[in-house]
Short mmCIF file of C-alpha atoms in Angstrom, two decimals:
data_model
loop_
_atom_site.label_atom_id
_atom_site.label_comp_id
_atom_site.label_asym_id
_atom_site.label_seq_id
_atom_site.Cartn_x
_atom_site.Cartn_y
_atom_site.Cartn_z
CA UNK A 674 15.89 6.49 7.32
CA UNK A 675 17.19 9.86 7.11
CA UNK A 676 21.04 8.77 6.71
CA UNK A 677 19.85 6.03 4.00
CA UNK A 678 21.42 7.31 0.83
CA UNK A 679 18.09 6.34 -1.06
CA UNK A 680 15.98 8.67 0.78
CA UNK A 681 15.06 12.20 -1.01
CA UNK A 682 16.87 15.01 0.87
CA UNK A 683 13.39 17.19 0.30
CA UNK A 684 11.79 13.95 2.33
CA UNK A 685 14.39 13.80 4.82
CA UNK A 686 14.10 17.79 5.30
CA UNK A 687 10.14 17.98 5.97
CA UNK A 688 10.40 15.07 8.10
CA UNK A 689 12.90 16.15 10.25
CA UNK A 690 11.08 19.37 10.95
CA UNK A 691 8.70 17.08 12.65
CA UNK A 692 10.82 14.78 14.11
CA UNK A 693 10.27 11.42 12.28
CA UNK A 694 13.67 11.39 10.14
CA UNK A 695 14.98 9.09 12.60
CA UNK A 696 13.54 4.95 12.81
CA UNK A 697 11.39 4.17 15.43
CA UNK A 698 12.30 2.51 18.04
CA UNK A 699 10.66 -0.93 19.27
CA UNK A 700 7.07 -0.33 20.87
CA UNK A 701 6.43 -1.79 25.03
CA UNK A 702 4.44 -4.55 24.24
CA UNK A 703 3.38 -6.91 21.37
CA UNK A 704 0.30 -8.08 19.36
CA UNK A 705 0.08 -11.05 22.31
CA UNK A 706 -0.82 -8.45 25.09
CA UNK A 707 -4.61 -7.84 26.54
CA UNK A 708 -6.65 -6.57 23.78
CA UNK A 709 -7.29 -3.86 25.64
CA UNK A 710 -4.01 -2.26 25.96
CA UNK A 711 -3.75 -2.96 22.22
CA UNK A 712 -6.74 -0.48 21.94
CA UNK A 713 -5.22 2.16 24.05
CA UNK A 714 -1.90 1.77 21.70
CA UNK A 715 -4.17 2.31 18.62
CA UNK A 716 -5.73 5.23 19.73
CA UNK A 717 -2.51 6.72 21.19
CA UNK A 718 -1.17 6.14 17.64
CA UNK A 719 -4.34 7.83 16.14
CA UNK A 720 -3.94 11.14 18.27
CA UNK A 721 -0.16 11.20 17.10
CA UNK A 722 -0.51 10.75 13.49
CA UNK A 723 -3.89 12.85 13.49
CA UNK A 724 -1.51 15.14 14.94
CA UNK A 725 0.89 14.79 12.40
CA UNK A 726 -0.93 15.06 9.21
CA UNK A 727 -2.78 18.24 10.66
CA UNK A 728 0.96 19.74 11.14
CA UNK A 729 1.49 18.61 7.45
CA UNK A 730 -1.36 20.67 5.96
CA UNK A 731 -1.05 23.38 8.10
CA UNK A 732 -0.86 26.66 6.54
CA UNK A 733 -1.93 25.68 3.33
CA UNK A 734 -4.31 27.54 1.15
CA UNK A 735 -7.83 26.43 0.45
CA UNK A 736 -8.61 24.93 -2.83
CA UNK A 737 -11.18 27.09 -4.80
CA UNK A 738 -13.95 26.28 -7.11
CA UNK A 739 -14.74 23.10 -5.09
CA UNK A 740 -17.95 22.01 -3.82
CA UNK A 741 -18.44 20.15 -0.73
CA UNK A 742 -21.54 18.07 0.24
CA UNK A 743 -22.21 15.15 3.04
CA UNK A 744 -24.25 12.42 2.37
CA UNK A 745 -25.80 9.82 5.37
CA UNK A 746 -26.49 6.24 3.95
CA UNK A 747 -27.53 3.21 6.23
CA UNK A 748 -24.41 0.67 6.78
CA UNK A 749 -25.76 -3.45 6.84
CA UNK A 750 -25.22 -2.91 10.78
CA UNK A 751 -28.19 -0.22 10.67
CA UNK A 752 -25.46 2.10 11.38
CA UNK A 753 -24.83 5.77 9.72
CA UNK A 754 -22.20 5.92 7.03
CA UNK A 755 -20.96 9.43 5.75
CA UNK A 756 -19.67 9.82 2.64
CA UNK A 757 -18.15 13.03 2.37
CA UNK A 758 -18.48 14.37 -1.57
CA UNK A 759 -16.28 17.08 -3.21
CA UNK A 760 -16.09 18.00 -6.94
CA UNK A 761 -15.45 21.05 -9.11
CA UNK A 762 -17.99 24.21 -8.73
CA UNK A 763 -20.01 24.67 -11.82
CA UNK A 764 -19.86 21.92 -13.42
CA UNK A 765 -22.69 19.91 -14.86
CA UNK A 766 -21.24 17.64 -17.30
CA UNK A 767 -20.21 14.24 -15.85
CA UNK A 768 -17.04 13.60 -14.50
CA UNK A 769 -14.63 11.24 -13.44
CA UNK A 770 -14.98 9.27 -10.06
CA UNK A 771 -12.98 8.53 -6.94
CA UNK A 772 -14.65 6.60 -4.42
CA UNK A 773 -11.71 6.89 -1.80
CA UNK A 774 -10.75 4.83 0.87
CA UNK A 775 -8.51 6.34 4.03
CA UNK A 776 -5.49 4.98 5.45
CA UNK A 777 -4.94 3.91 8.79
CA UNK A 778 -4.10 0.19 8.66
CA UNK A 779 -7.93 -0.25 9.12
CA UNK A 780 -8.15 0.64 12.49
CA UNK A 781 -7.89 4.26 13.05
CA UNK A 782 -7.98 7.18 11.69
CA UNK A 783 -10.77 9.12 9.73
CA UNK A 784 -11.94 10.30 6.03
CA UNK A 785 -12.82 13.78 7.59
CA UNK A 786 -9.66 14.24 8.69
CA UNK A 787 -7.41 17.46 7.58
CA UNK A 788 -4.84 15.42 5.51
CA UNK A 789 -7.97 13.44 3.81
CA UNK A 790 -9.36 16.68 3.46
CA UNK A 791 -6.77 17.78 1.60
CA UNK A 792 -6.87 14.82 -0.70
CA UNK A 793 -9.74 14.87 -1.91
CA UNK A 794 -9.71 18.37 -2.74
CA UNK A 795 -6.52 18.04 -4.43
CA UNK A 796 -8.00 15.68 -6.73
CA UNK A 797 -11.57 16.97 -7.22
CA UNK A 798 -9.52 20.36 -8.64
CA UNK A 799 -8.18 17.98 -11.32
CA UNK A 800 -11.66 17.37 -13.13
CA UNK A 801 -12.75 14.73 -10.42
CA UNK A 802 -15.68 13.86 -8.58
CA UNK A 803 -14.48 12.71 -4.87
CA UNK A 804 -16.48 10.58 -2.51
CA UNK A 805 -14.87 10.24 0.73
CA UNK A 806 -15.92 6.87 3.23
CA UNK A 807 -16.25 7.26 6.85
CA UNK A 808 -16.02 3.86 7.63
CA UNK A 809 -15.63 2.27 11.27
CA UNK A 810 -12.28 0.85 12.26
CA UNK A 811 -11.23 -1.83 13.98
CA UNK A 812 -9.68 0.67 16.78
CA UNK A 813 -9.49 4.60 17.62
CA UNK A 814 -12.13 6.61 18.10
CA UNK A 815 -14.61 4.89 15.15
CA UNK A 816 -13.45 1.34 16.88
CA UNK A 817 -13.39 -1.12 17.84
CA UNK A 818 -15.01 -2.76 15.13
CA UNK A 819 -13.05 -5.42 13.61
CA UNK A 820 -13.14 -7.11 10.12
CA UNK A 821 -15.09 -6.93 8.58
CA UNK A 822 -16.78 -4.28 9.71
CA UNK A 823 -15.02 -1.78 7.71
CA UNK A 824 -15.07 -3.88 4.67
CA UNK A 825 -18.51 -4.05 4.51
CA UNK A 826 -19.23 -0.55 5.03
CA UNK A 827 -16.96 -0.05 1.71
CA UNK A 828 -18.71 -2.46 -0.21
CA UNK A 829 -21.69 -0.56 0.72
CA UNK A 830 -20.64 2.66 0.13
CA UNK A 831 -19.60 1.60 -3.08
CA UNK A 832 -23.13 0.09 -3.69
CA UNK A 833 -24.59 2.97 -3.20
CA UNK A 834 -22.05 5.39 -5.21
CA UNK A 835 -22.51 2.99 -7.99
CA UNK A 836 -26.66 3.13 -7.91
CA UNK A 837 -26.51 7.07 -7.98
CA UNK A 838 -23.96 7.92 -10.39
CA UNK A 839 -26.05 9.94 -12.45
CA UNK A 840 -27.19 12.39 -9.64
CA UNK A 841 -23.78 12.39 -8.74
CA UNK A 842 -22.76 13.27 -11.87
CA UNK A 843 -20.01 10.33 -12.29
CA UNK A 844 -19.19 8.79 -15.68
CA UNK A 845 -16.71 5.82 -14.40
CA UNK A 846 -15.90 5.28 -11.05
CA UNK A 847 -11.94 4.33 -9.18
CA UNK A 848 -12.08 3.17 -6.35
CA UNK A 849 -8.97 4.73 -4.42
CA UNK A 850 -6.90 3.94 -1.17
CA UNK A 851 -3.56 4.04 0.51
CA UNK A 852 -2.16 1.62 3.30
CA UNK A 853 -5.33 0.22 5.23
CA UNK A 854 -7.37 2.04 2.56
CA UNK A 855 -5.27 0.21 -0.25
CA UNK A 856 -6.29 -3.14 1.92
CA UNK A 857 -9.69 -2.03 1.83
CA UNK A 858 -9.79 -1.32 -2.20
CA UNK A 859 -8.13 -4.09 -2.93
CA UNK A 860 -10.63 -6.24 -0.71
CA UNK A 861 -13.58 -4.46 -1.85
CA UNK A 862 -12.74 -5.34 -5.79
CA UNK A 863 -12.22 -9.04 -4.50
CA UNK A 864 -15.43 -8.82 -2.77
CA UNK A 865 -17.30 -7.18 -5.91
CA UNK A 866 -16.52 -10.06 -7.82
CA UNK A 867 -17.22 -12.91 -5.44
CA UNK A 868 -20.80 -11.42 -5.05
CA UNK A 869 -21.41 -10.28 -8.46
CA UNK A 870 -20.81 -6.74 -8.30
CA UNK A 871 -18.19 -6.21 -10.70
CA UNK A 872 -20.07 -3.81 -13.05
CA UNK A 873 -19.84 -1.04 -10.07
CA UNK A 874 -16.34 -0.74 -10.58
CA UNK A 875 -14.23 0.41 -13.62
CA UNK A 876 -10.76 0.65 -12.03
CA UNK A 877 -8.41 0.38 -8.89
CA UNK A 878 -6.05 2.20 -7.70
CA UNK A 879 -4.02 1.11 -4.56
CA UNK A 880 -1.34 2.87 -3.26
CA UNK A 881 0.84 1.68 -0.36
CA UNK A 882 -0.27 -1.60 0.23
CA UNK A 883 -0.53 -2.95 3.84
CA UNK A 884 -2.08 -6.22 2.51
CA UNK A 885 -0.19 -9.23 3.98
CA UNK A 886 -0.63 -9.85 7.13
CA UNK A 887 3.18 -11.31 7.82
CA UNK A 888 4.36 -7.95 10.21
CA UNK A 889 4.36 -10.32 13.39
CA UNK A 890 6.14 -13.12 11.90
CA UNK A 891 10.16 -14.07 12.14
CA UNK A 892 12.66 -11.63 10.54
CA UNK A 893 13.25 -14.52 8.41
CA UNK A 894 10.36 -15.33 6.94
CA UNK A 895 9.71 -11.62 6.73
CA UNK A 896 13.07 -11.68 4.52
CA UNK A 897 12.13 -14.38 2.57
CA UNK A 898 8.47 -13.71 1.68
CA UNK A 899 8.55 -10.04 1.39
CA UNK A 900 12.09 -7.93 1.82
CA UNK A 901 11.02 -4.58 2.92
CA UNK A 902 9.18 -5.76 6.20
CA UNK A 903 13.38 -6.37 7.15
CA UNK A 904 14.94 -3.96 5.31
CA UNK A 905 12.94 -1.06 5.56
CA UNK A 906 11.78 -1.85 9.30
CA UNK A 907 11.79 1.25 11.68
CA UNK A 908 11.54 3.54 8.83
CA UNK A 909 8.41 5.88 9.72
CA UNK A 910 6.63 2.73 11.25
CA UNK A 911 8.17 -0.79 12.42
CA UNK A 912 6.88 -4.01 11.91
CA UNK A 913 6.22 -4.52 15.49
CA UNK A 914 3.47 -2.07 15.01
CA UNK A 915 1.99 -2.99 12.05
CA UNK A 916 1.22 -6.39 14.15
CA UNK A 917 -0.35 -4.95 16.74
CA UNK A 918 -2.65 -3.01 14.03
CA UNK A 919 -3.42 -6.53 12.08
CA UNK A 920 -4.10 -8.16 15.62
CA UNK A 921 -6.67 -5.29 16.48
CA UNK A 922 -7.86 -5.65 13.01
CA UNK A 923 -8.06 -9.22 12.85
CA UNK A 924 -8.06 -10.43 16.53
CA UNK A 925 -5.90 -13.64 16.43
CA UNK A 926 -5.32 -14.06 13.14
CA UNK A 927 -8.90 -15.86 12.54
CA UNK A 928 -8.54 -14.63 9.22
CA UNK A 929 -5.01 -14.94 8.08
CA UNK A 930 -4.98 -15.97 4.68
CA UNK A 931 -8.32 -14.72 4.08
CA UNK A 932 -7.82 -12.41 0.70
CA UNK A 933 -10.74 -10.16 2.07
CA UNK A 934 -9.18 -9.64 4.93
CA UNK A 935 -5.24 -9.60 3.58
CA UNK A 936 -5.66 -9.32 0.01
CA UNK A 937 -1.63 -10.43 -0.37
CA UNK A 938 -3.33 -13.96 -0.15
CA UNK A 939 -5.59 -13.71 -3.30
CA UNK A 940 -5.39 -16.72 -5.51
CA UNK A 941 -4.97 -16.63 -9.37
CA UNK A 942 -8.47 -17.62 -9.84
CA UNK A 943 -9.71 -14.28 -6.83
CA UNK A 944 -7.83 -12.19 -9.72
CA UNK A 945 -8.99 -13.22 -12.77
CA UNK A 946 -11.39 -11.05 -14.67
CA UNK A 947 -11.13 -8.00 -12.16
CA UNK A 948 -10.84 -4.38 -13.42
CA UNK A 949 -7.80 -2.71 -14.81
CA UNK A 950 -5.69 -2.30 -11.38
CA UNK A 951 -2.58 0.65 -10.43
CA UNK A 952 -0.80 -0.05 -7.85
CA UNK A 953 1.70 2.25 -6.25
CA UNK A 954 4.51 1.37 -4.24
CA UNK A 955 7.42 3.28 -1.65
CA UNK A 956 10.76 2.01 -2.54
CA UNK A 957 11.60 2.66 1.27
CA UNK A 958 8.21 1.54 2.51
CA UNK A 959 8.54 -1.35 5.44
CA UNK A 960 5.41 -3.07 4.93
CA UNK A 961 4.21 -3.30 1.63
CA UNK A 962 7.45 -4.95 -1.15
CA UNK A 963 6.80 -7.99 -2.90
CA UNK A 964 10.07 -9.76 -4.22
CA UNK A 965 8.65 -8.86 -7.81
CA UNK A 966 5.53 -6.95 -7.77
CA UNK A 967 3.50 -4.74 -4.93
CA UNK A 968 0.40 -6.77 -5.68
CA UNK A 969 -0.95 -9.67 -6.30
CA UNK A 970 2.02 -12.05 -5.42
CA UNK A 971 0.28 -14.96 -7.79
CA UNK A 972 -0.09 -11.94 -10.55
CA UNK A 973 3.45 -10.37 -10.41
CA UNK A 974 6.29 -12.55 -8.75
CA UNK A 975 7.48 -14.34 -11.97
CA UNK A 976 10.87 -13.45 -12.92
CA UNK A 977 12.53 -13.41 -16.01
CA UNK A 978 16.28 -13.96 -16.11
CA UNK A 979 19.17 -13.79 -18.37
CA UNK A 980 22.95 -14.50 -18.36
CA UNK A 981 25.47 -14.50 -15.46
CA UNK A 982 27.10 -11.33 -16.60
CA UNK A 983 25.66 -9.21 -16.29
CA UNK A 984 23.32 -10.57 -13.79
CA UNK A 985 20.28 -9.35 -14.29
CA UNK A 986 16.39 -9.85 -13.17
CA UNK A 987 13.05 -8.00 -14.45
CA UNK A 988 9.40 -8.94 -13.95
CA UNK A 989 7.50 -11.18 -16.45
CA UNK A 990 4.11 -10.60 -15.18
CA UNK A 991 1.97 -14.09 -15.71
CA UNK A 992 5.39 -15.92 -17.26
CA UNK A 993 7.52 -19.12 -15.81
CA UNK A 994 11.09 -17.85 -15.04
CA UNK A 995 13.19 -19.19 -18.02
CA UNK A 996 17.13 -18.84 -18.57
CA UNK A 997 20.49 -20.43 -17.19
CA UNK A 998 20.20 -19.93 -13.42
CA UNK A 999 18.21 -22.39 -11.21
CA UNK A 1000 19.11 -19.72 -8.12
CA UNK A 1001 17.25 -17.04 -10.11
CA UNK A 1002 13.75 -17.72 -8.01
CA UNK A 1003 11.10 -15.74 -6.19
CA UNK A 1004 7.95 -16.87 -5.05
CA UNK A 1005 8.26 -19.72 -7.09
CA UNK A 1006 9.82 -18.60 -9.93
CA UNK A 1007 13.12 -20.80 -11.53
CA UNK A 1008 15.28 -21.14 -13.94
CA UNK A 1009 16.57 -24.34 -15.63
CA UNK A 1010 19.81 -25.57 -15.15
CA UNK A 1011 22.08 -25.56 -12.11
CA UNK A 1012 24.84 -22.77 -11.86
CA UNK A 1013 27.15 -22.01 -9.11
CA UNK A 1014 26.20 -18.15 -9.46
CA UNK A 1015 24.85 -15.98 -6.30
CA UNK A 1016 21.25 -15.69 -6.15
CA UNK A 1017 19.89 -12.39 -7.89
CA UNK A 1018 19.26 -9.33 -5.89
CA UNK A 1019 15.89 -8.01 -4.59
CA UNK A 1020 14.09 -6.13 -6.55
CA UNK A 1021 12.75 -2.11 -5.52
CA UNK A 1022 9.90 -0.20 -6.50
CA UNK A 1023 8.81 3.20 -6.82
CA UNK A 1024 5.25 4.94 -8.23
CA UNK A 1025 4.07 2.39 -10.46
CA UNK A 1026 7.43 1.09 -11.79
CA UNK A 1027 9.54 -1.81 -11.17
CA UNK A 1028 12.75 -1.18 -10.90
CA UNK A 1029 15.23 -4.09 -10.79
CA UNK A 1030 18.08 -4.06 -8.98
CA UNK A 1031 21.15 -5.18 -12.09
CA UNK A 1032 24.04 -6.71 -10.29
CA UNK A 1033 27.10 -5.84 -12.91
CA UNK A 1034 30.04 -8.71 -12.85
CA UNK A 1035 33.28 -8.20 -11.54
CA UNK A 1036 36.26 -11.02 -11.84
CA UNK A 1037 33.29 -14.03 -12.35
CA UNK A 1038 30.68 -12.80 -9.59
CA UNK A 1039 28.39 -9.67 -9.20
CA UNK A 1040 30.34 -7.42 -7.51
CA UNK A 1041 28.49 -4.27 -7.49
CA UNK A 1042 25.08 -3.18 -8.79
CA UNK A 1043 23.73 0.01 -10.25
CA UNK A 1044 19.37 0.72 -10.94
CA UNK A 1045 18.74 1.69 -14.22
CA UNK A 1046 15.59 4.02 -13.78
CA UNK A 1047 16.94 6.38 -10.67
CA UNK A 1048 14.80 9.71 -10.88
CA UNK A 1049 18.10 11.78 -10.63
CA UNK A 1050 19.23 9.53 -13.76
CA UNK A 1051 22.29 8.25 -11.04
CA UNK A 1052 23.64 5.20 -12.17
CA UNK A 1053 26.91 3.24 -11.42
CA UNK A 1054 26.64 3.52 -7.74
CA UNK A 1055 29.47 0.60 -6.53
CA UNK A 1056 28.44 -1.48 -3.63
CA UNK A 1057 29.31 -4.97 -2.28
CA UNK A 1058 27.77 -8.12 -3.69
CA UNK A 1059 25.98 -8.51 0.34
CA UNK A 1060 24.52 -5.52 -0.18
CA UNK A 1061 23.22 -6.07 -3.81
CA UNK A 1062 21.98 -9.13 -3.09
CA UNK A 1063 19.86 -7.65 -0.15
CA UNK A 1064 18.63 -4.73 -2.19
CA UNK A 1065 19.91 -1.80 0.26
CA UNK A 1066 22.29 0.52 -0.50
#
């Protein structure tokens, strides 16, 4: 990661001050071993990235004008749920709402933590009203508690956020997650509608989604289905860790394709008629790029393409692929007629943008490619049809 030429030189610079610029190398066992060394991996893994994100806030300077409060509610197991609540001191008119899920791939980590913390009072200083869910995980010190234990805590907390909005001064209300807390948000809106409970939510955001499931399976159909578990693996986390995190999460896979469990598997009909979503994507992240869209794959994967030169592919959310190129195809995505042209590259994505790879043509076939919406405005950069039709640099 930190001699890919995509990577940010500030990212590269704060993460080699502690340590993880380099990939990771493969971990001593896999999600097949005793469950109980995969809970003693989990909670080794928890004490280094607690570690980690303490290192990361470290030094900074408290956020004024915030108030903090903790609130107890019962959970459906009759256990204690705290939701942690932070907004802006002296303020009585209603606000904005985060109800915000932590990360942690579901299984370790917690919302009291110093880098969740932070988080939360980074946004309540914007004009927001924070709630914070301590919900168990499937591993770690709040473990083991599979799925859906922490899912139902969430839909819970969310419950109960929704039924007191007025005493906690909230006038809508996001619910708010990244990588197991993206699952998590992403699962709870699913959840919301199944049962009914749509009306407690007025928007999503999900940021680095770790919603699919697919980190144990063969490089290939890793490639295939979604690029960046191949070729972003080892950078900051591998795949072969991931799957020992969905194993501990979902203990042999009883729920695979369950969307409440992965969301990736949501149907067109689980989508329909949910709240406005954001969804917010690494362009280097290993675990979370769709072919055409972060999330939903039934929502975002059809493609639109046009000519042979240049080649070029963008997303037509909710339209069938049309054009010249029957190779143009992702997820199920084609074009019409048969042409003897290389199939289009991958597609990257960064914040909530996508960002299509354009292969340019050089004596008949793509020869090089170039991204149109770099944040240093670089474009032009010259690289060998292998490598544009892989997406990496």
């Amino acid at each position: 990661m930190g001699t890919d030429p995509r990577t940010d030189h500030r990212l590269v610079g704060a993460l080699k001050a502690l340590g993880p610029d380099d990939n990771t190398t493969p971990v001593p066992l896999g999600p097949t071993a005793a469950r109980e060394q995969l809970l003693d991996f989990v909670t080794a893994a928890e004490t280094g990235n607690e570690a980690l994100f303490a290192a990361l806030v470290d030094g900074l300077e408290p956020t004024a004008g915030l108030d903090h409060s903790t609130k107890t509610i019962t959970g459906p197991a009759g256990n204690d749920i705290q939701l942690y609540a932070t907004r802006p001191a002296n303020s009585s008119d209603p606000l904005p709402g985060i109800l915000y899920l932590h990360g942690g791939a579901m299984v370790m980590l917690k919302g009291s933590g110093p880098i969740y913390a932070r988080i939360h009072d980074e946004l309540a200083v914007k004009g927001l009203v924070v709630i914070g869910v301590e919900f168990r995980n499937g591993g770690g010190v709040l473990g083991p508690h599979p799925f859906p234990a922490g899912l139902d805590e969430c839909a819970a907390a969310l419950d109960w956020v929704h039924a007191h909005r007025a005493t906690l001064g909230i006038s809508t209300l996001t619910v708010a997650g990244e990588w197991g807390g993206d699952n998590l948000v992403l699962a709870t809106a699913l959840r919301a509608k199944r049962e009914g409970r749509l009306a407690a939510i007025d928007g999503v955001y999900a940021l680095v989604p770790y919603i699919s499931g697919l980190y144990g399976a063969g490089a290939k159909t890793r490639e295939a289905t979604l690029p960046s578990l191949v070729e972003n693996d080892g950078y900051f986390m591998g795949c072969d860790t991931a799957a020992i995190m969905a194993e501990v999460y979902d203990p042999g896979a009883e729920h695979a394709t369950d969307p409440l469990c992965w969301p990736y598997h949501a149907t067109v009909e689980d989508l329909s008629g949910l709240p406005p979503h954001a969804h917010s994507v690494n362009e280097l992240d290993p675990l979370s790029r769709a072919p055409c869209g972060p999330w939903p794959a039934h929502s975002m994967r059809a493609i639109s393409c046009s000519g042979t030169s240049p080649l070029t592919c963008t997303t037509r959310p909710s339209k069938v692929c049309t054009g010249s190129l029957s190779t143009c195809k992702r997820e199920g995505a084609s074009c019409g007629a048969a042409s003897s042209a290389p199939p289009p590259p991958s597609l990257a994505y960064s914040a909530l943008f996508c960002r299509p790879y354009v292969c340019r043509a050089g004596s008949g076939l793509p020869s090089a490619w170039e991204r149109p919406h770099l944040r240093r405005s670089r474009l032009g950069d010259r690289h060998s049809w292998d490598g544009c039709r892989a997406g990496r640099r």
